[in-house]
mmCIF file of C-alpha atoms (C1' of nucleotides) in Angstrom:
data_model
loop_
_atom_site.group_PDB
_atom_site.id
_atom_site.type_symbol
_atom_site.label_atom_id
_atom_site.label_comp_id
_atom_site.label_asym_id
_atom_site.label_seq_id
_atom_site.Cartn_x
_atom_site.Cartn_y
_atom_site.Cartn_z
ATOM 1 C CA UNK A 12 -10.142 9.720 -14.893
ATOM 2 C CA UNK A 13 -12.264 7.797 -12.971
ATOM 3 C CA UNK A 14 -9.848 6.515 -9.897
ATOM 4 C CA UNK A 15 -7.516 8.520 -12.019
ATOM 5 C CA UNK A 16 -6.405 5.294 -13.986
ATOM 6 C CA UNK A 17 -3.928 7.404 -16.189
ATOM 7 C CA UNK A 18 -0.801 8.665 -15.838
ATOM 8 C CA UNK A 19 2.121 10.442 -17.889
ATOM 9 C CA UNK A 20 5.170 10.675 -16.804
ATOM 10 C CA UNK A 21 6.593 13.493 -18.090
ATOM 11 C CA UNK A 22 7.419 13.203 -21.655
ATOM 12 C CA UNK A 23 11.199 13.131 -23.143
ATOM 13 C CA UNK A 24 11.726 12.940 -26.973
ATOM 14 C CA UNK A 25 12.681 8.908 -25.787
ATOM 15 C CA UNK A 26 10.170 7.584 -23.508
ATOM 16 C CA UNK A 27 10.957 5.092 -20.913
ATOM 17 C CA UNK A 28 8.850 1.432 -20.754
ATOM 18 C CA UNK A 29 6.814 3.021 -17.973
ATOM 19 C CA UNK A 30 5.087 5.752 -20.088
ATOM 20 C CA UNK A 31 5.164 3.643 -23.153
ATOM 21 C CA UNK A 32 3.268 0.595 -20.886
ATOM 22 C CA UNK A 33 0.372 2.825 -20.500
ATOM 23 C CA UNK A 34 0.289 4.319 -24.078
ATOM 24 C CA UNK A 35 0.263 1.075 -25.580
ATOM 25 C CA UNK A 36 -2.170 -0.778 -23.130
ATOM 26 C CA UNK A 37 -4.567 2.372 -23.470
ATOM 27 C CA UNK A 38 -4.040 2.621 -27.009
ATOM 28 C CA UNK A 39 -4.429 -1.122 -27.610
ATOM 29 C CA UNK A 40 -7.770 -1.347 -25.494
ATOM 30 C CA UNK A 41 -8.953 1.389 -27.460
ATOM 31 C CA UNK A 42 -8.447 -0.661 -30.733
ATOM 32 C CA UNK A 43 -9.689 -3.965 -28.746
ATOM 33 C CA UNK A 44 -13.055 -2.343 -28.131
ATOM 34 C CA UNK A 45 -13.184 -1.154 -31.838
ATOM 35 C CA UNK A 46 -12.948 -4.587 -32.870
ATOM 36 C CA UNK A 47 -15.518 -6.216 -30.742
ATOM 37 C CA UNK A 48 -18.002 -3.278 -31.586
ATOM 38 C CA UNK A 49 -19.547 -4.973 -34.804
ATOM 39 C CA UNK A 50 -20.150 -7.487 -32.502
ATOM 40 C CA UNK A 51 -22.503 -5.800 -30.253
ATOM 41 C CA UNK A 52 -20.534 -5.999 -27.200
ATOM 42 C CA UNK A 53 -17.862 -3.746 -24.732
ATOM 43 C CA UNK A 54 -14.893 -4.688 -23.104
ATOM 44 C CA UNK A 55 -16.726 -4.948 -20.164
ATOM 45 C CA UNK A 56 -18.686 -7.520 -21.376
ATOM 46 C CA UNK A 57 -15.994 -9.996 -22.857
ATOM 47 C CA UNK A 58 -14.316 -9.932 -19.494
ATOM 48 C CA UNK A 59 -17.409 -11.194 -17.656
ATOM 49 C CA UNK A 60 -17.864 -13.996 -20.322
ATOM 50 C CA UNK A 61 -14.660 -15.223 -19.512
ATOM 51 C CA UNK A 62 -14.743 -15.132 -16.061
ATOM 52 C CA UNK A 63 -18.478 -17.003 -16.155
ATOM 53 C CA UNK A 64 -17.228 -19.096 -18.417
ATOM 54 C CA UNK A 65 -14.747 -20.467 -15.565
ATOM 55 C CA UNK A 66 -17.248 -20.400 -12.943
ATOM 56 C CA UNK A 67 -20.588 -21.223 -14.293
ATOM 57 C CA UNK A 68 -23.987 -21.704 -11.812
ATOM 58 C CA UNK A 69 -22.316 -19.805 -8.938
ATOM 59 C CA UNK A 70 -24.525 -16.774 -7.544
ATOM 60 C CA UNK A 71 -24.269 -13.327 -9.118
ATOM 61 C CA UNK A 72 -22.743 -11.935 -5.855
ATOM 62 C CA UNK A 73 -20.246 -14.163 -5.696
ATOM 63 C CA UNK A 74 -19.033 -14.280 -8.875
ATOM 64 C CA UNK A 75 -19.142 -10.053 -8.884
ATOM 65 C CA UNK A 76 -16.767 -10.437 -5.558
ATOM 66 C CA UNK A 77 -14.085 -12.383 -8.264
ATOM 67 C CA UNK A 78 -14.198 -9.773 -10.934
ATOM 68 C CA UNK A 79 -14.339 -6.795 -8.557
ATOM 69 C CA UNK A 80 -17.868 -5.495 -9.104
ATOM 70 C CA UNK A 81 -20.432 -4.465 -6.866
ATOM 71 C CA UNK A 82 -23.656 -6.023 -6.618
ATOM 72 C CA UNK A 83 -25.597 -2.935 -8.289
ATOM 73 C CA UNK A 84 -22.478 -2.947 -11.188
ATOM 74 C CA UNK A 85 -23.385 -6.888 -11.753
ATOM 75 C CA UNK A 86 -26.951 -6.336 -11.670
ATOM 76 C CA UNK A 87 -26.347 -4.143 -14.787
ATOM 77 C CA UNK A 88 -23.934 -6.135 -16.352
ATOM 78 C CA UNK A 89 -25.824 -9.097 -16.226
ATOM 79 C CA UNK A 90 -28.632 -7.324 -17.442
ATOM 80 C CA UNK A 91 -26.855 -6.484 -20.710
ATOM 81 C CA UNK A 92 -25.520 -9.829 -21.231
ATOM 82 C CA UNK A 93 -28.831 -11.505 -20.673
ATOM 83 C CA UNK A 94 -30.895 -9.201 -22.793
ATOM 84 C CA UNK A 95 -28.677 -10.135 -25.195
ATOM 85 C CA UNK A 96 -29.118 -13.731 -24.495
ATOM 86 C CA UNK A 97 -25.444 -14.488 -23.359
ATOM 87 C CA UNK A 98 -26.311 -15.389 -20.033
ATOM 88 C CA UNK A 99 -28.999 -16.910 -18.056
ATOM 89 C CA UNK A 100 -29.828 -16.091 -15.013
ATOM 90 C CA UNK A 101 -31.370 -19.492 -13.189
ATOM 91 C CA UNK A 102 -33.085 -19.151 -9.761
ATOM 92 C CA UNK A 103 -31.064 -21.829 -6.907
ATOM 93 C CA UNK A 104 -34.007 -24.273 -5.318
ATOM 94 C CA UNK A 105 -31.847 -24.613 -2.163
ATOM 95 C CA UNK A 106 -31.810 -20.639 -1.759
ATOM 96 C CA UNK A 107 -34.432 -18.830 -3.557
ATOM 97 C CA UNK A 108 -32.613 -15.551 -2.853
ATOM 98 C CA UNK A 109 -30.253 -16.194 -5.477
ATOM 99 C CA UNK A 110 -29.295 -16.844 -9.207
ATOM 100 C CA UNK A 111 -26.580 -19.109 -10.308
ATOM 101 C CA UNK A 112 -25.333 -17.472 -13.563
ATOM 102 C CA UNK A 113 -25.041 -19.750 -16.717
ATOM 103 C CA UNK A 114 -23.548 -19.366 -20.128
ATOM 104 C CA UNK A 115 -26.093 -19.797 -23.251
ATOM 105 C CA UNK A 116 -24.693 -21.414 -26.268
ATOM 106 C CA UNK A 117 -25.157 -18.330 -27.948
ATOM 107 C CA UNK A 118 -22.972 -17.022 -24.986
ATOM 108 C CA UNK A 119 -20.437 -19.485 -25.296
ATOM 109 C CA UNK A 120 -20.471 -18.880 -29.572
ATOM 110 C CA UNK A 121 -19.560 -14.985 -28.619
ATOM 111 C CA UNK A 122 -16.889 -15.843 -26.290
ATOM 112 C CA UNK A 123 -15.397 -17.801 -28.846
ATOM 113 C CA UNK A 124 -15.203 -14.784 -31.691
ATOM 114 C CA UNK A 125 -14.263 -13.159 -29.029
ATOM 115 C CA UNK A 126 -10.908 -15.140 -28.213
ATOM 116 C CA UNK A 127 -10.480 -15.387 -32.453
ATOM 117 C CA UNK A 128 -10.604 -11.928 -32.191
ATOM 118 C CA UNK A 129 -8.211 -11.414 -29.583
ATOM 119 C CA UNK A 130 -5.737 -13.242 -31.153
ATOM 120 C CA UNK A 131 -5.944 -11.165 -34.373
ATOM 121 C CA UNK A 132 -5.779 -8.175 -32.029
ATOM 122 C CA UNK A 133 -2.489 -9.008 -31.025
ATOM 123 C CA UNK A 134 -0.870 -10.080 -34.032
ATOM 124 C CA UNK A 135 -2.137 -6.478 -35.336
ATOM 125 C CA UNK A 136 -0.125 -5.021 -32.320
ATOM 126 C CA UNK A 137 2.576 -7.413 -32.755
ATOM 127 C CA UNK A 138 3.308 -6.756 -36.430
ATOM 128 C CA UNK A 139 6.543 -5.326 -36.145
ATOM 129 C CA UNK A 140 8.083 -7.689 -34.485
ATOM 130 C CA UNK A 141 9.505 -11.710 -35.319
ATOM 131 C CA UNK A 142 7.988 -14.439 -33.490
ATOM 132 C CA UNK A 143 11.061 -14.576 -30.915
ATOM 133 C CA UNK A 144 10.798 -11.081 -30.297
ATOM 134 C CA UNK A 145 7.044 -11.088 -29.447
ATOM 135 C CA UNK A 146 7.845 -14.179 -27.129
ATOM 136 C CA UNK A 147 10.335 -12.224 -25.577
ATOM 137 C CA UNK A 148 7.887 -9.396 -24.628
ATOM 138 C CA UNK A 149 5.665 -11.401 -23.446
ATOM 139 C CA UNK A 150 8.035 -12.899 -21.068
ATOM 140 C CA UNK A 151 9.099 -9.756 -19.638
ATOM 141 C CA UNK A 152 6.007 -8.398 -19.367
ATOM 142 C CA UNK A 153 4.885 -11.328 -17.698
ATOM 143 C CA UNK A 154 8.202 -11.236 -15.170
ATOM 144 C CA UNK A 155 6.790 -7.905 -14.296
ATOM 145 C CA UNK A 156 3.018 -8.727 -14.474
ATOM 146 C CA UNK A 157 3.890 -11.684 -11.472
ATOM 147 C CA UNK A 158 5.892 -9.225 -9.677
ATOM 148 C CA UNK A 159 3.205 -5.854 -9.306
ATOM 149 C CA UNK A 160 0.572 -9.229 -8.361
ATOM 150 C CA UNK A 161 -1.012 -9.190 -11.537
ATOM 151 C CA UNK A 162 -2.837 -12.157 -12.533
ATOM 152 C CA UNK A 163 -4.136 -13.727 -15.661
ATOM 153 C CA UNK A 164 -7.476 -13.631 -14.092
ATOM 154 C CA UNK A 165 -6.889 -9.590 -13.506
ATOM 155 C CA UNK A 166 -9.484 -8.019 -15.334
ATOM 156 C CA UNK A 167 -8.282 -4.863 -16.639
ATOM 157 C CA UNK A 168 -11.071 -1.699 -17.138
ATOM 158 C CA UNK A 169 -13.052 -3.256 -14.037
ATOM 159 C CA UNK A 170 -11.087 -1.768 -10.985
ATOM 160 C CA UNK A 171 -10.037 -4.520 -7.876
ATOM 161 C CA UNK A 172 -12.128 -4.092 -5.187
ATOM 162 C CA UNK A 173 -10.080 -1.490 -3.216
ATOM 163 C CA UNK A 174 -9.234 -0.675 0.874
ATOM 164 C CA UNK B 24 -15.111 2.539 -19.019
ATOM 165 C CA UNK B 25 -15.057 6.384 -20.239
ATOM 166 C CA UNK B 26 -14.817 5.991 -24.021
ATOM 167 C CA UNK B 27 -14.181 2.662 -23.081
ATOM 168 C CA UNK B 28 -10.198 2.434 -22.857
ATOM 169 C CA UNK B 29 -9.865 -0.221 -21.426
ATOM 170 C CA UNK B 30 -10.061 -3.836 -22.553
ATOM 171 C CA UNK B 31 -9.975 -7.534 -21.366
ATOM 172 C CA UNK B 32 -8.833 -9.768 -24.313
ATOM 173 C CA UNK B 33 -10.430 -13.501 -23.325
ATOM 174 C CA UNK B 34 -8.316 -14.751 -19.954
ATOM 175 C CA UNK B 35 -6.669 -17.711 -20.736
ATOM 176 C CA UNK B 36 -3.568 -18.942 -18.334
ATOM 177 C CA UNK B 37 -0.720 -17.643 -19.631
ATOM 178 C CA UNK B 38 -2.115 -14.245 -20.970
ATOM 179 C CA UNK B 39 -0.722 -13.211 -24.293
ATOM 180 C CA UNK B 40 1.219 -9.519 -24.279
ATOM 181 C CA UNK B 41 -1.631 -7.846 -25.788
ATOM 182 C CA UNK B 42 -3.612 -8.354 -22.487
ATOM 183 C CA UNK B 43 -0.469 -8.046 -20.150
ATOM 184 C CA UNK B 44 -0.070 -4.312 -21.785
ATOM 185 C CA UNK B 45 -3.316 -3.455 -20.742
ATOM 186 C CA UNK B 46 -3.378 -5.099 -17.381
ATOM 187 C CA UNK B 47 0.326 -3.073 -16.665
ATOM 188 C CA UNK B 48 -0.644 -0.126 -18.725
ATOM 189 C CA UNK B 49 -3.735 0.366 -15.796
ATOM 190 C CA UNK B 50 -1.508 -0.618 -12.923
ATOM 191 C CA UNK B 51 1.364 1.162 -13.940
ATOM 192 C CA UNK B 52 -0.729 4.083 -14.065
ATOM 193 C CA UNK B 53 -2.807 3.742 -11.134
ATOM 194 C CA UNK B 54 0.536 3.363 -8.895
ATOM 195 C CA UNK B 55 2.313 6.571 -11.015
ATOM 196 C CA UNK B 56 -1.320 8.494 -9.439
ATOM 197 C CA UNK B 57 -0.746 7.529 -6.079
ATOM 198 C CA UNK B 58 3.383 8.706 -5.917
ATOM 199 C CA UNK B 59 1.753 11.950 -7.735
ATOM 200 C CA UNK B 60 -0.749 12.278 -4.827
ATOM 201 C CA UNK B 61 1.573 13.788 -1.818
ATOM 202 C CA UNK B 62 2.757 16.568 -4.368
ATOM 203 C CA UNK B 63 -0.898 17.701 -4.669
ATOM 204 C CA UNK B 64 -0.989 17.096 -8.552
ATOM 205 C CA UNK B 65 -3.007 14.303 -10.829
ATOM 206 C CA UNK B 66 -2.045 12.465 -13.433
ATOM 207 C CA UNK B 67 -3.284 15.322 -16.128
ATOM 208 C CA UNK B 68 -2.117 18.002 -14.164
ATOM 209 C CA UNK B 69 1.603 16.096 -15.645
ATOM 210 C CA UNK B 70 1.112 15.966 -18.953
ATOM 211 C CA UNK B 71 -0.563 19.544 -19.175
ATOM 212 C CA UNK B 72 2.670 20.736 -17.465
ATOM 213 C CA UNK B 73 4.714 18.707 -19.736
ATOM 214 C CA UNK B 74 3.250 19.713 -22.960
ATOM 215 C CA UNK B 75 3.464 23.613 -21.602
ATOM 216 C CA UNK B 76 7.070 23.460 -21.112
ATOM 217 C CA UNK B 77 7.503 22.470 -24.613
ATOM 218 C CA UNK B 78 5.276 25.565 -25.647
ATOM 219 C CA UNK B 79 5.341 28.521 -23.597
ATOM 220 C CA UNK B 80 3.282 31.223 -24.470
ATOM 221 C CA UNK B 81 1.036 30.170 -27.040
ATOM 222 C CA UNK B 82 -2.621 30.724 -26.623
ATOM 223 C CA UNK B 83 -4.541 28.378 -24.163
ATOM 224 C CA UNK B 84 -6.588 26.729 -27.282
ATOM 225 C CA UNK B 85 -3.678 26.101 -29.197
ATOM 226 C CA UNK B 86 -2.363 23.896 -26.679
ATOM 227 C CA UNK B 87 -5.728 22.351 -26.336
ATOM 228 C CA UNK B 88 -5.299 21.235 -29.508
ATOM 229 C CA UNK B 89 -2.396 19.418 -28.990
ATOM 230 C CA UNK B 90 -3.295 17.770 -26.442
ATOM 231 C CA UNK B 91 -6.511 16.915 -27.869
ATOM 232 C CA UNK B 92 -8.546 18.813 -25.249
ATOM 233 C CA UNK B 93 -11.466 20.996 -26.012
ATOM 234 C CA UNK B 94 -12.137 24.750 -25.099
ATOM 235 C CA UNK B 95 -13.796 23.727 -21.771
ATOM 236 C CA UNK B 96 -11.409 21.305 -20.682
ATOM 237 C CA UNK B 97 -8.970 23.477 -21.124
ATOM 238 C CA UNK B 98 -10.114 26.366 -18.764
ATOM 239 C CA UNK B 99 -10.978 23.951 -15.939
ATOM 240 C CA UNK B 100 -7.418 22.149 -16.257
ATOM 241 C CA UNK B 101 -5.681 25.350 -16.404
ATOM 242 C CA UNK B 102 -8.042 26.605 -13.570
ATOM 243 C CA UNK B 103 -6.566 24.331 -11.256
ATOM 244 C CA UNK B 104 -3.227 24.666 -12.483
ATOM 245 C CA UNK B 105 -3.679 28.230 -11.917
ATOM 246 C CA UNK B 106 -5.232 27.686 -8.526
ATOM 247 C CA UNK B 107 -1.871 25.901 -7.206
ATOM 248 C CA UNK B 108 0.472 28.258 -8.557
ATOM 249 C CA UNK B 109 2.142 26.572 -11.620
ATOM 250 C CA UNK B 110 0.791 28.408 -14.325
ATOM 251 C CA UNK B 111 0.693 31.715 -15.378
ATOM 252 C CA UNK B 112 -1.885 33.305 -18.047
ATOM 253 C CA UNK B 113 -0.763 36.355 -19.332
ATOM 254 C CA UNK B 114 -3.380 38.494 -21.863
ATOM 255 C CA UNK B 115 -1.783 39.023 -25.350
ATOM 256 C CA UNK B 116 -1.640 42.421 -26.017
ATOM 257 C CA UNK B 117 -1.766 42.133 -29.899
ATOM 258 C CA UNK B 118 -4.937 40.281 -29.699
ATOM 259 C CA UNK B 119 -6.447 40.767 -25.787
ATOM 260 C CA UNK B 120 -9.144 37.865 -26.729
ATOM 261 C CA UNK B 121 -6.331 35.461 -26.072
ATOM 262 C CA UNK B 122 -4.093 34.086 -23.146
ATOM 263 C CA UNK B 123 -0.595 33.153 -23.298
ATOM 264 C CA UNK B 124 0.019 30.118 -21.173
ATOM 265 C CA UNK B 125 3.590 30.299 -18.695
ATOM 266 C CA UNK B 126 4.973 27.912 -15.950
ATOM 267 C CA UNK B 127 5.943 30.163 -12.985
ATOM 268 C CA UNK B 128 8.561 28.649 -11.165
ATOM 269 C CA UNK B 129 6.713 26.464 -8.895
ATOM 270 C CA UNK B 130 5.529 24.950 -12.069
ATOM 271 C CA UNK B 131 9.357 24.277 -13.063
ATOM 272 C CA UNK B 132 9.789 22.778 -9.900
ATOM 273 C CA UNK B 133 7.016 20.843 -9.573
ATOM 274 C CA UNK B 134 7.623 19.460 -13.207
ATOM 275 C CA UNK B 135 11.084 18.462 -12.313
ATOM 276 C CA UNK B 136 9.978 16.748 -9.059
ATOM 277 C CA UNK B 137 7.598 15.307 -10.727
ATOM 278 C CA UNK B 138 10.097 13.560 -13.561
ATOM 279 C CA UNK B 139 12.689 12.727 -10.520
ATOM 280 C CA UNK B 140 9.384 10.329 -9.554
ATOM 281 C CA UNK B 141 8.663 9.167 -13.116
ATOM 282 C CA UNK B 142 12.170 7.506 -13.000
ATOM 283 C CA UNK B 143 11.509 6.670 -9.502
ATOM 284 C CA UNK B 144 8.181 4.877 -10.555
ATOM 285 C CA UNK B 145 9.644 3.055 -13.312
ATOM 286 C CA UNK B 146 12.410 1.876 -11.667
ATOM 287 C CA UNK B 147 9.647 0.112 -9.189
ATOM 288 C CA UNK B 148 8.168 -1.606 -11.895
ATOM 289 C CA UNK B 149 11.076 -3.003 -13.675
ATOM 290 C CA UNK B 150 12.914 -4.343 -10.668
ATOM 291 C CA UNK B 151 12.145 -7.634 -12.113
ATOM 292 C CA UNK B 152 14.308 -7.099 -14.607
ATOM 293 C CA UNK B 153 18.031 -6.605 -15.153
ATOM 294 C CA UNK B 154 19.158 -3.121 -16.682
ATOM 295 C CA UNK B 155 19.836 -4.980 -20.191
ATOM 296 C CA UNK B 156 16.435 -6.507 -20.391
ATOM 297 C CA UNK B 157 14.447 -3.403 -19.209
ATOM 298 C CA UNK B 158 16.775 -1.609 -22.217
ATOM 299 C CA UNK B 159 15.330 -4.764 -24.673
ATOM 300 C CA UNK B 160 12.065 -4.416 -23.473
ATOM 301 C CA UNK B 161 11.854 -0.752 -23.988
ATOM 302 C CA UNK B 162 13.405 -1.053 -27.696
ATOM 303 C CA UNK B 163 10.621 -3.718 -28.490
ATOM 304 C CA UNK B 164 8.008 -1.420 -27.123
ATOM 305 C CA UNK B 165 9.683 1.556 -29.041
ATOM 306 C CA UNK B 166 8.642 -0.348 -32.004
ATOM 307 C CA UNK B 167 4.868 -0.977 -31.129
ATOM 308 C CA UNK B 168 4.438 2.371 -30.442
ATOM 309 C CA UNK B 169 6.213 3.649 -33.541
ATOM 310 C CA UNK B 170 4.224 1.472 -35.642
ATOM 311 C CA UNK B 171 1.081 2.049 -34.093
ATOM 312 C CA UNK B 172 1.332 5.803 -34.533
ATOM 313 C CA UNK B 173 2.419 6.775 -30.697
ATOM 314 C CA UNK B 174 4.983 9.405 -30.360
ATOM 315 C CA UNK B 175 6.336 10.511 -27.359
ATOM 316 C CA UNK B 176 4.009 13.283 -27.368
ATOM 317 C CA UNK B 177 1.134 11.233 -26.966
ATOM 318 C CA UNK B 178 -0.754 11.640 -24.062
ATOM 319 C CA UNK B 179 -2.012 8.862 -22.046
ATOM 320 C CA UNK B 180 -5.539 9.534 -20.443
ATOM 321 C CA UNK B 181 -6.366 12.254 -22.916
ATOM 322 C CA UNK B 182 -7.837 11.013 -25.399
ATOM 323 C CA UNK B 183 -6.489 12.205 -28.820
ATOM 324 C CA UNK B 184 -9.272 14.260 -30.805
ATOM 325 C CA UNK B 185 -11.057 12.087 -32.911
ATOM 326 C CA UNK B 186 -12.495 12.409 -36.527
ATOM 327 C "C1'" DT C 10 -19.590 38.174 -38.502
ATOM 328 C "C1'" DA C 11 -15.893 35.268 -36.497
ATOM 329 C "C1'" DT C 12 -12.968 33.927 -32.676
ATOM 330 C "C1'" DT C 13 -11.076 33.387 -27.570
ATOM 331 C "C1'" DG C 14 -12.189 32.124 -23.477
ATOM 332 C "C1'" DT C 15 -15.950 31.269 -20.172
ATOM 333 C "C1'" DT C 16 -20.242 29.619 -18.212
ATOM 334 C "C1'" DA C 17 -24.458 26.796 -18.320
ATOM 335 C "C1'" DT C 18 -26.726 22.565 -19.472
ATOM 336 C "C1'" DA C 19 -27.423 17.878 -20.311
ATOM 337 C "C1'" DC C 20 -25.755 13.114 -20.360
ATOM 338 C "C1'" DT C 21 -23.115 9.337 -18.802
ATOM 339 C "C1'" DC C 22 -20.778 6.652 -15.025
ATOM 340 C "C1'" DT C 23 -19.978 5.383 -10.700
ATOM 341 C "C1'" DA C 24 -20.848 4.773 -5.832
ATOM 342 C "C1'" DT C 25 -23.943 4.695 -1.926
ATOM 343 C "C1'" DA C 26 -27.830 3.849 0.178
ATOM 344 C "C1'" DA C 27 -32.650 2.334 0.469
ATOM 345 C "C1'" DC C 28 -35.895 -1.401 -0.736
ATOM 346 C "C1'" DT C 29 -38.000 -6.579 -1.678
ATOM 347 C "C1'" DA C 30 -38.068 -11.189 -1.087
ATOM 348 C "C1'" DT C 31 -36.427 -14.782 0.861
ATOM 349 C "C1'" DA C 32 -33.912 -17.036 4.734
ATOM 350 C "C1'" DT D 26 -32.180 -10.275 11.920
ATOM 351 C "C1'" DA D 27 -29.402 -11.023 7.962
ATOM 352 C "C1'" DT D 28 -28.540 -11.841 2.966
ATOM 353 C "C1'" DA D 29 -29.234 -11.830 -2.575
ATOM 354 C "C1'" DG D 30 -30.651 -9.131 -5.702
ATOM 355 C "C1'" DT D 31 -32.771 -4.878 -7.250
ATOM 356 C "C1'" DT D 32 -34.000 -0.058 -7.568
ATOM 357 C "C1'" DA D 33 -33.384 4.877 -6.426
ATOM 358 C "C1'" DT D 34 -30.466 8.722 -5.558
ATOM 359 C "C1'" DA D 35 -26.535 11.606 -5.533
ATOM 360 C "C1'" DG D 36 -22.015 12.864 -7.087
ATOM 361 C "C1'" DA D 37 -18.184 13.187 -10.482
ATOM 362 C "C1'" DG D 38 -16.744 13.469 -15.208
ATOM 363 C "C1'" DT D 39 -17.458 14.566 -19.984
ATOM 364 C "C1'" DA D 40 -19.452 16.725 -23.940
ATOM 365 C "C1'" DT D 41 -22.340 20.132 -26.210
ATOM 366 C "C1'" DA D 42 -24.221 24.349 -26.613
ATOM 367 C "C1'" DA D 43 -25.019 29.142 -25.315
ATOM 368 C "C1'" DC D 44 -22.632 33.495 -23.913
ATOM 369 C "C1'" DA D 45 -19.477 37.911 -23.334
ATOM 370 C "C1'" DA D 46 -15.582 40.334 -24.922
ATOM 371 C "C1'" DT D 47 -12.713 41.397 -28.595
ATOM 372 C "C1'" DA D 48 -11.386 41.325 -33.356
#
DNA sequence: TATTGTTATACTCTATAACTATA
DNA sequence: TATAGTTATAGAGTATAACAATA
């Protein structure tokens, strides 16, 4: 584990939410990433889409300082995304030290599938339950999201910036 | 992300539950580390002593198996298990190629402490919620998890062996 | 020859620090 | 000198393959 972002409580025959929280979320990010892999992209990648897709033409640095990634980690990222001509990186005349970060169409297309896909995702994982009962998880889990300070502009898989 | 377990779902405002597992799946887990911390254990140092209670004695490869860790895993995790004092390997005398795995009972202890915390932890993360809704939201996970394959077994942050 | 446990090796990830070009 | 972005380096973690002892 990398900062050791997995835990098990010890395990009775009847788990409590705590144990099954983590689980599910692991379990269900493994089967997220499966999903997006025909597409050519990671996790990783869909999360910076999104976030770029709320903050388009601000600097690299900055926008790594929202999502919790160092400059080296966006350098990389950004990288990845541009080779694959998702992003564009555009110099700023007023500051020649830095890029504003843009959105291609072809970006903008992917982050699309992407959200299609997300929503087939979780009607996968929600299959065995109604419609009520899937609204009712989500409220709960959201009670507790707002509660532990967890936003829906938390990225999971890219750690907060920590101390 | 290791073999990539984690996920980020597109971010709209109000996040569906698919992302809100992940998001508290990772927190949840991160927070369960840190309580682990003062005892001197991690968060696979748990479910290692977890799945040994419920298997004493059988050879150290036969519980890597399942867990779903390999050969070398295995000696490093029981290594440091060893190292602190909670586990015991004792050489089979029918076949002296092979261990038998034991908690001494500092490893009885510490797994006890360490489920005293588990209820401790998730009692933290659903004081949002009244006692009958944490019971609800546990049932409706219950049923995820069931469907998707999860038994109480599983271990989070070891990742089952694939194909 | 096959199997248990161990050690060695290579590969990936992450984090930190050094470098460049602008300011 | 300070800052944006980049590159280089070192450490941790993981996975695969070679190895010694026993069967």
């Amino acid at each position: 584990m990398t900062d050791d972002a997995t835990a098990s409580p010890a395990m009775p025959a009847h788990p409590g939410f705590a144990l099954l929280l983590v689980q599910l979320g692991m379990e269900g990010a493994r089967q997220f990433g499966e999903r997006l892999a025909p597409l050519g992209v990671e996790p990783r990648h869909v999360g910076m889409l999104a976030r770029l897709a709320a903050n388009e033409g601000r600097a690299q640095q900055v926008i790594g300082e929202l999502i919790g990634l160092n400059p080296t980690q966006m350098v990389f990222l950004v990288d990845e995304l541009e080779s694959r001509g998702f992003v564009e990186r555009r110099r700023n005349p007023a500051d020649r030290r830095s890029y504003g970060l843009y959105l291609t169409p072809a970006g903008k297309d992917m982050l699309g599938k992407v959200q299609e896909l997300a929503q087939v995702h979780q009607a996968e994982l929600g299959k065995s339950l109604s419609e009520s009962e899937q609204d009712q998880l989500t409220e709960l889990l959201r009670r507790i999201a707002r509660d532990q300070g967890i936003s829906g502009q938390s990225l999971p898989g890219i750690p907060p910036r920590r101390r």
